[in-house]
XYZ file of C-alpha atoms in Angstrom:
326
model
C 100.160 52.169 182.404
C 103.825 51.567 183.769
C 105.072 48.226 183.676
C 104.929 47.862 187.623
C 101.585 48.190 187.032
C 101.244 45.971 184.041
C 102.509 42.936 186.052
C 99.765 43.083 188.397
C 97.611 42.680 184.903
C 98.977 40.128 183.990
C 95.925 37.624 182.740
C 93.547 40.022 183.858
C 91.698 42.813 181.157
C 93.316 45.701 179.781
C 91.901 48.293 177.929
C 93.106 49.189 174.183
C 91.621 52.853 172.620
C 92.589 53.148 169.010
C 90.225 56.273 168.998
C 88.034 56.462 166.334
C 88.255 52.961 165.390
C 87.201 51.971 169.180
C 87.947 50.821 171.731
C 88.900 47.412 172.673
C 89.014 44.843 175.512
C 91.933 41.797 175.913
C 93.811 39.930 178.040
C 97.266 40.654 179.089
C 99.541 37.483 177.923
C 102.829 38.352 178.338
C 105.317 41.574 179.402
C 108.893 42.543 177.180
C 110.391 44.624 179.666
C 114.222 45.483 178.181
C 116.112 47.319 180.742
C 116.550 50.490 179.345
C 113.750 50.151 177.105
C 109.426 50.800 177.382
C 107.932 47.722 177.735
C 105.571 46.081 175.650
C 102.126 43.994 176.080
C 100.923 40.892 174.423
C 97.270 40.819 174.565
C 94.687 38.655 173.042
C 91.280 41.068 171.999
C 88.590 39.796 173.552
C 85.719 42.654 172.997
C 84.634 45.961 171.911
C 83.673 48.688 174.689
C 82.907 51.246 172.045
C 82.188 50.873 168.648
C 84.712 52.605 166.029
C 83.289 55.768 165.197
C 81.761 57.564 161.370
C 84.076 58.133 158.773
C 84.875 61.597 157.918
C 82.212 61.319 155.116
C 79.465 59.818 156.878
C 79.232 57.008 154.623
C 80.234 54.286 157.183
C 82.171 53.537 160.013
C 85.582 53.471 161.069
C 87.217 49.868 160.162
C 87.929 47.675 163.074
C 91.018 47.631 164.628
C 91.113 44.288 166.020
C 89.274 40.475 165.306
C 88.061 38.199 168.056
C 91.108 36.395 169.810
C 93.590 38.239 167.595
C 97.086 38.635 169.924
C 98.818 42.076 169.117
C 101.987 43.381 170.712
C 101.201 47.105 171.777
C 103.419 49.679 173.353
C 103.048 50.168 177.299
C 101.424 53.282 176.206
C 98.985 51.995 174.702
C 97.686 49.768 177.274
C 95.242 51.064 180.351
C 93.644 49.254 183.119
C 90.678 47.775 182.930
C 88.719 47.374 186.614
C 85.608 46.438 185.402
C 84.085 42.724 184.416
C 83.974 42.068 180.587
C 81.467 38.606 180.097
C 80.002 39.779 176.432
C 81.549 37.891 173.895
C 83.463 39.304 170.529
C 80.308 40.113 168.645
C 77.908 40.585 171.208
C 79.702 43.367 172.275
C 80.534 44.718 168.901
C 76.654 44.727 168.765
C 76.029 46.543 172.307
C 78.837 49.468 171.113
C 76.774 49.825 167.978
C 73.541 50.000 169.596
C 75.125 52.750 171.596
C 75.952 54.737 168.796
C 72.785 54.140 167.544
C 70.960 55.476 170.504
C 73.378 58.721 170.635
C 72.429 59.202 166.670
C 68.851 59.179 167.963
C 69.387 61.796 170.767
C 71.281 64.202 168.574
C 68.234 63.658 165.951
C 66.025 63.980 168.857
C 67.681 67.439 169.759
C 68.403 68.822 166.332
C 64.051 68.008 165.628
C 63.679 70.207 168.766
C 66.008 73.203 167.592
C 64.539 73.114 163.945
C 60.856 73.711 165.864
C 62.110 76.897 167.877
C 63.583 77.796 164.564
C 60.365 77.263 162.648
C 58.536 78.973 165.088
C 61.087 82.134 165.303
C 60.371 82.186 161.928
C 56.666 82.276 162.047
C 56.700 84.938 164.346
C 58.938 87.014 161.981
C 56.831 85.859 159.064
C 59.450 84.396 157.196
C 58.275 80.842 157.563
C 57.919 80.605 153.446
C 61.605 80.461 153.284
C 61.657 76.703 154.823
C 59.090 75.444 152.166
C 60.615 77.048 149.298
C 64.216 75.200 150.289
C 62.094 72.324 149.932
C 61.742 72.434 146.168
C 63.447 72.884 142.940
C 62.338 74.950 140.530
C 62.086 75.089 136.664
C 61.296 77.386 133.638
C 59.236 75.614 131.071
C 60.971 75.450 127.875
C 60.311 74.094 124.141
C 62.637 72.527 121.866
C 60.897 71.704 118.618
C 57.853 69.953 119.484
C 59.258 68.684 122.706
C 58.506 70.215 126.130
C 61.338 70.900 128.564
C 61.351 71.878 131.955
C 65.234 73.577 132.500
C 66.780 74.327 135.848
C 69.264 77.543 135.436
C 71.086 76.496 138.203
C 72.328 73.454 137.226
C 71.740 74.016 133.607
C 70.183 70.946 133.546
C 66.987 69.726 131.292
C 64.380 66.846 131.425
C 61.922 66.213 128.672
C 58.343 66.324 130.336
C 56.698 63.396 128.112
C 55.990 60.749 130.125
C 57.372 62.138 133.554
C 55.539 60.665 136.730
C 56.320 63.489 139.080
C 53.652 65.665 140.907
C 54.242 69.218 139.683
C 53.163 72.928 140.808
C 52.940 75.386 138.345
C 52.804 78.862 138.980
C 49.329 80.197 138.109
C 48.300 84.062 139.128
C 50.802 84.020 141.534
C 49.832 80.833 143.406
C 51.404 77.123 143.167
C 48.629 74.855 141.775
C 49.210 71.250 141.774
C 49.353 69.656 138.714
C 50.685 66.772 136.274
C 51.840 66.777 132.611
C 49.269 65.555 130.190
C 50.653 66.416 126.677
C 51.876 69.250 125.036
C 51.397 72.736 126.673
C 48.739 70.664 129.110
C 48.884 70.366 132.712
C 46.027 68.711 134.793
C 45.284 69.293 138.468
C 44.145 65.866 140.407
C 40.341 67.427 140.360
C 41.142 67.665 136.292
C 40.812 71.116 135.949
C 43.753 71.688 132.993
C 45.995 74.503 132.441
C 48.375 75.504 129.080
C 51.665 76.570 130.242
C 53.478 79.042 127.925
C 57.524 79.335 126.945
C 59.074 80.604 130.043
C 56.530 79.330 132.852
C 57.846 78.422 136.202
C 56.857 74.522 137.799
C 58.629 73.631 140.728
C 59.098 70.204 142.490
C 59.445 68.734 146.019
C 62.811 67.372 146.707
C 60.690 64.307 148.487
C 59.468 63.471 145.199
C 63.054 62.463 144.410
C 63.428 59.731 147.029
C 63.589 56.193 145.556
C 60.682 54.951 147.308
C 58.517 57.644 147.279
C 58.952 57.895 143.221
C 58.027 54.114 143.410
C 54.756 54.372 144.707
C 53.839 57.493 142.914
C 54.335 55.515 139.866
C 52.298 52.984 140.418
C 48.244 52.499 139.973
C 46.087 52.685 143.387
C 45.303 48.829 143.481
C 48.867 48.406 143.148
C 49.571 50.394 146.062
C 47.046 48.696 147.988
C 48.087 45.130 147.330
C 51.209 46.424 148.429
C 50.032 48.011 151.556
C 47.866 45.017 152.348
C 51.009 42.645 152.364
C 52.780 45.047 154.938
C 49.879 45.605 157.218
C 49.577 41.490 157.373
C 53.237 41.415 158.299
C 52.782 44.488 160.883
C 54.926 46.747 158.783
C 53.984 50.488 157.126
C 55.610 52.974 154.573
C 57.799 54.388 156.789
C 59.476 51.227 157.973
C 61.525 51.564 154.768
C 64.651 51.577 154.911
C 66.122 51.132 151.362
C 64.341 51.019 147.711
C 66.401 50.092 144.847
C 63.984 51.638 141.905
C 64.892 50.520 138.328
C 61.057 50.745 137.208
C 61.790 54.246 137.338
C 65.005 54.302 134.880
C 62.806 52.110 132.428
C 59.750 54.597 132.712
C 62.194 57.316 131.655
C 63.949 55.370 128.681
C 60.201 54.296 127.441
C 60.023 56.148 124.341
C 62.671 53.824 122.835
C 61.099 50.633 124.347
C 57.188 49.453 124.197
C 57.688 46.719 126.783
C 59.697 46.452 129.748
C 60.132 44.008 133.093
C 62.392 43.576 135.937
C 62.628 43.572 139.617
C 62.482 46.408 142.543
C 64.242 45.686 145.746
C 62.813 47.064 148.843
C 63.737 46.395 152.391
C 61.692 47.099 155.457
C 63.120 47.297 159.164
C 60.358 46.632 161.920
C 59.267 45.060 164.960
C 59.440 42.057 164.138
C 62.376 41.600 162.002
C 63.909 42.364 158.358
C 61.196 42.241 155.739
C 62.103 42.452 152.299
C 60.003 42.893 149.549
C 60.816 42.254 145.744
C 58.767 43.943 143.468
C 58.087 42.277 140.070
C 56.803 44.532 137.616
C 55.862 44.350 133.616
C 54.598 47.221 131.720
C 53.145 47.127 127.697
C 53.055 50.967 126.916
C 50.294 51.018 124.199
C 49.458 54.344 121.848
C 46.285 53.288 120.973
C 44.962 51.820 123.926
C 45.265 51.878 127.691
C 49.081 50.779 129.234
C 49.142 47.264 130.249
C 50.342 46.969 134.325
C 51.097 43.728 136.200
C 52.495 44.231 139.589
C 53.290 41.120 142.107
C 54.973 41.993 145.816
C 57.030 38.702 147.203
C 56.878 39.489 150.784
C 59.678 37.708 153.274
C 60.523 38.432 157.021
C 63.882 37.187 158.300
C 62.059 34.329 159.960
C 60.819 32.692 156.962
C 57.613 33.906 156.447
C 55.840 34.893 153.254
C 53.337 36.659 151.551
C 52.576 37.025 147.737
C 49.715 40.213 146.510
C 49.368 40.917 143.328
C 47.678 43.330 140.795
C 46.977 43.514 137.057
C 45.403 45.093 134.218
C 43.284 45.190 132.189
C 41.223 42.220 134.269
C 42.116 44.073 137.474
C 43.204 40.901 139.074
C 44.008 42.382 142.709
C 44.739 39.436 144.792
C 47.029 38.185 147.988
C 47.535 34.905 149.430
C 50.085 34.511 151.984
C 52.214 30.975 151.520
């Protein structure tokens, strides 16, 4: 804006864009106008109009420019008009710009679900469609190193001992995946129990989904534990897929096991739904016996954002599943 027009702004709005930090709304204090020289703008921020945008890694957003009431002095340039009323105050705006983005996320997601479909289906009609399931897992050769059973990945020329490992597994058997789990040695079990022996050089292969925190979680844990923990969701109108973070250390135990009989701690798992924030912690003990069955206790603190909570429970060996809700 010139600064003929800047005097008739004076105490009125003015918009600020800083680009992909935002854009920003304030109030026009004060005018420098040097003869000879652009003028400049004193303006106190009073809002956010749009929110500052991702950073080039997608890890987060753009830091803000500006705080509420800050006064800045900013080039002529940089100033535009602003014709439209502003009422929202500092953060309720910040938190209208950010639901904005949100909703744009969700429209792009929205579009990009509809283009992998007519891609999918392209590739049906081609028959090709194997090519998206098989991008959905890693694979492995089966290898032995003294008495200890590997499963190696050439690509990354990376190796995991199988003992103890709580993933879901397909092995390759007469040309078709079968799904299967480690039992011990060259054994693999299906979930009807049918077994197979895998030989030196044997392909197994795993979906990438099994790799997500949460997911991991609850395929480690015993079926009444899962339940307890679905019954304190479903009494707080929450499911699975309202997770939103799972912070899994049961997991890094489980692997480290061989070294250490008995183990506890706490899992960390937060839920976004209609009705608020829930988090849950998970407190978990595990005896690892070779002589007798594992000893499990599982107990799920359940807490929305508005103060309610929920405790379930589970145990072994008395099989104590229980919830009461505080």
């Amino acid at each position: 804006m010139n600064r003929q027009e800047a005097h008739t702004f004076l105490g009125r709005h003015v918009l600020i864009n800083e680009g992909r930090s935002g854009s920003y709304v304030g109030t026009l204090l004060d005018i420098e106008s040097p003869a000879g020289s652009p003028w400049k703008g004193r303006v106190r921020i009073e809002g956010i109009v749009e929110a500052p945008d991702f950073n080039e890694l997608l890890t987060g957003l753009e830091p803000l420019s500006y705080e509420k009431g800050e006064e800045v002095y900013l080039p002529g340039r940089a100033v535009q008009p602003w014709h439209d009323s502003f009422e929202l105050s500092y953060r309720q705006s910040l938190g209208a710009s950010l639901k904005e983005r949100w909703d744009q996320a969700s429209e792009a997601a929205a579009q990009a679900e509809e283009k992998r479909r007519v891609l999918q289906m392209e590739l049906r009609k081609w028959q090709m469609e194997h090519l998206l399931s098989e991008d959905a897992y890693v694979y492995y050769d089966i290898v032995q190193k003294r008495r200890t059973l590997y499963i190696y990945d050439s690509l990354k020329e990376e190796s995991l001992t199988l003992e103890g490992c709580p993933f879901e597994f397909e092995l390759k058997v007469q040309n078709r995946w079968e799904p299967v789990y480690y039992s011990e040695g060259r054994r693999f079990v299906t979930p009807d129990g049918e077994e197979y022996t895998a030989g030196e050089g044997d392909k197994v292969r795993l979906n990438k989904e099994q790799f997500d925190p949460y997911k991991m979680l609850l395929n480690e844990l015993e079926t009444p534990a899962v339940k307890a923990l679905e019954r304190g969701l479903s009494k707080l109108k929450a499911s699975h897929e309202n997770c939103m973070h799972c912070h899994n250390s049961l997991l890094v135990k489980l692997l480290g096991s061989f070294e250490q009989q008995s183990f506890q701690g706490v899992n960390f798992i937060t839920y976004e739904t209609p009705e608020g924030t829930l988090m849950v912690q998970h407190h978990y003990e595990r005896d690892m016996y070779d002589d007798r069955p594992d000893r499990t206790f599982d107990r799920f603190e359940f807490t929305l954002d508005d103060g309610t909570r929920m405790i379930t429970s589970y145990s072994t060996p008395l099989s104590n599943d229980s919830g009461k809700e505080l």
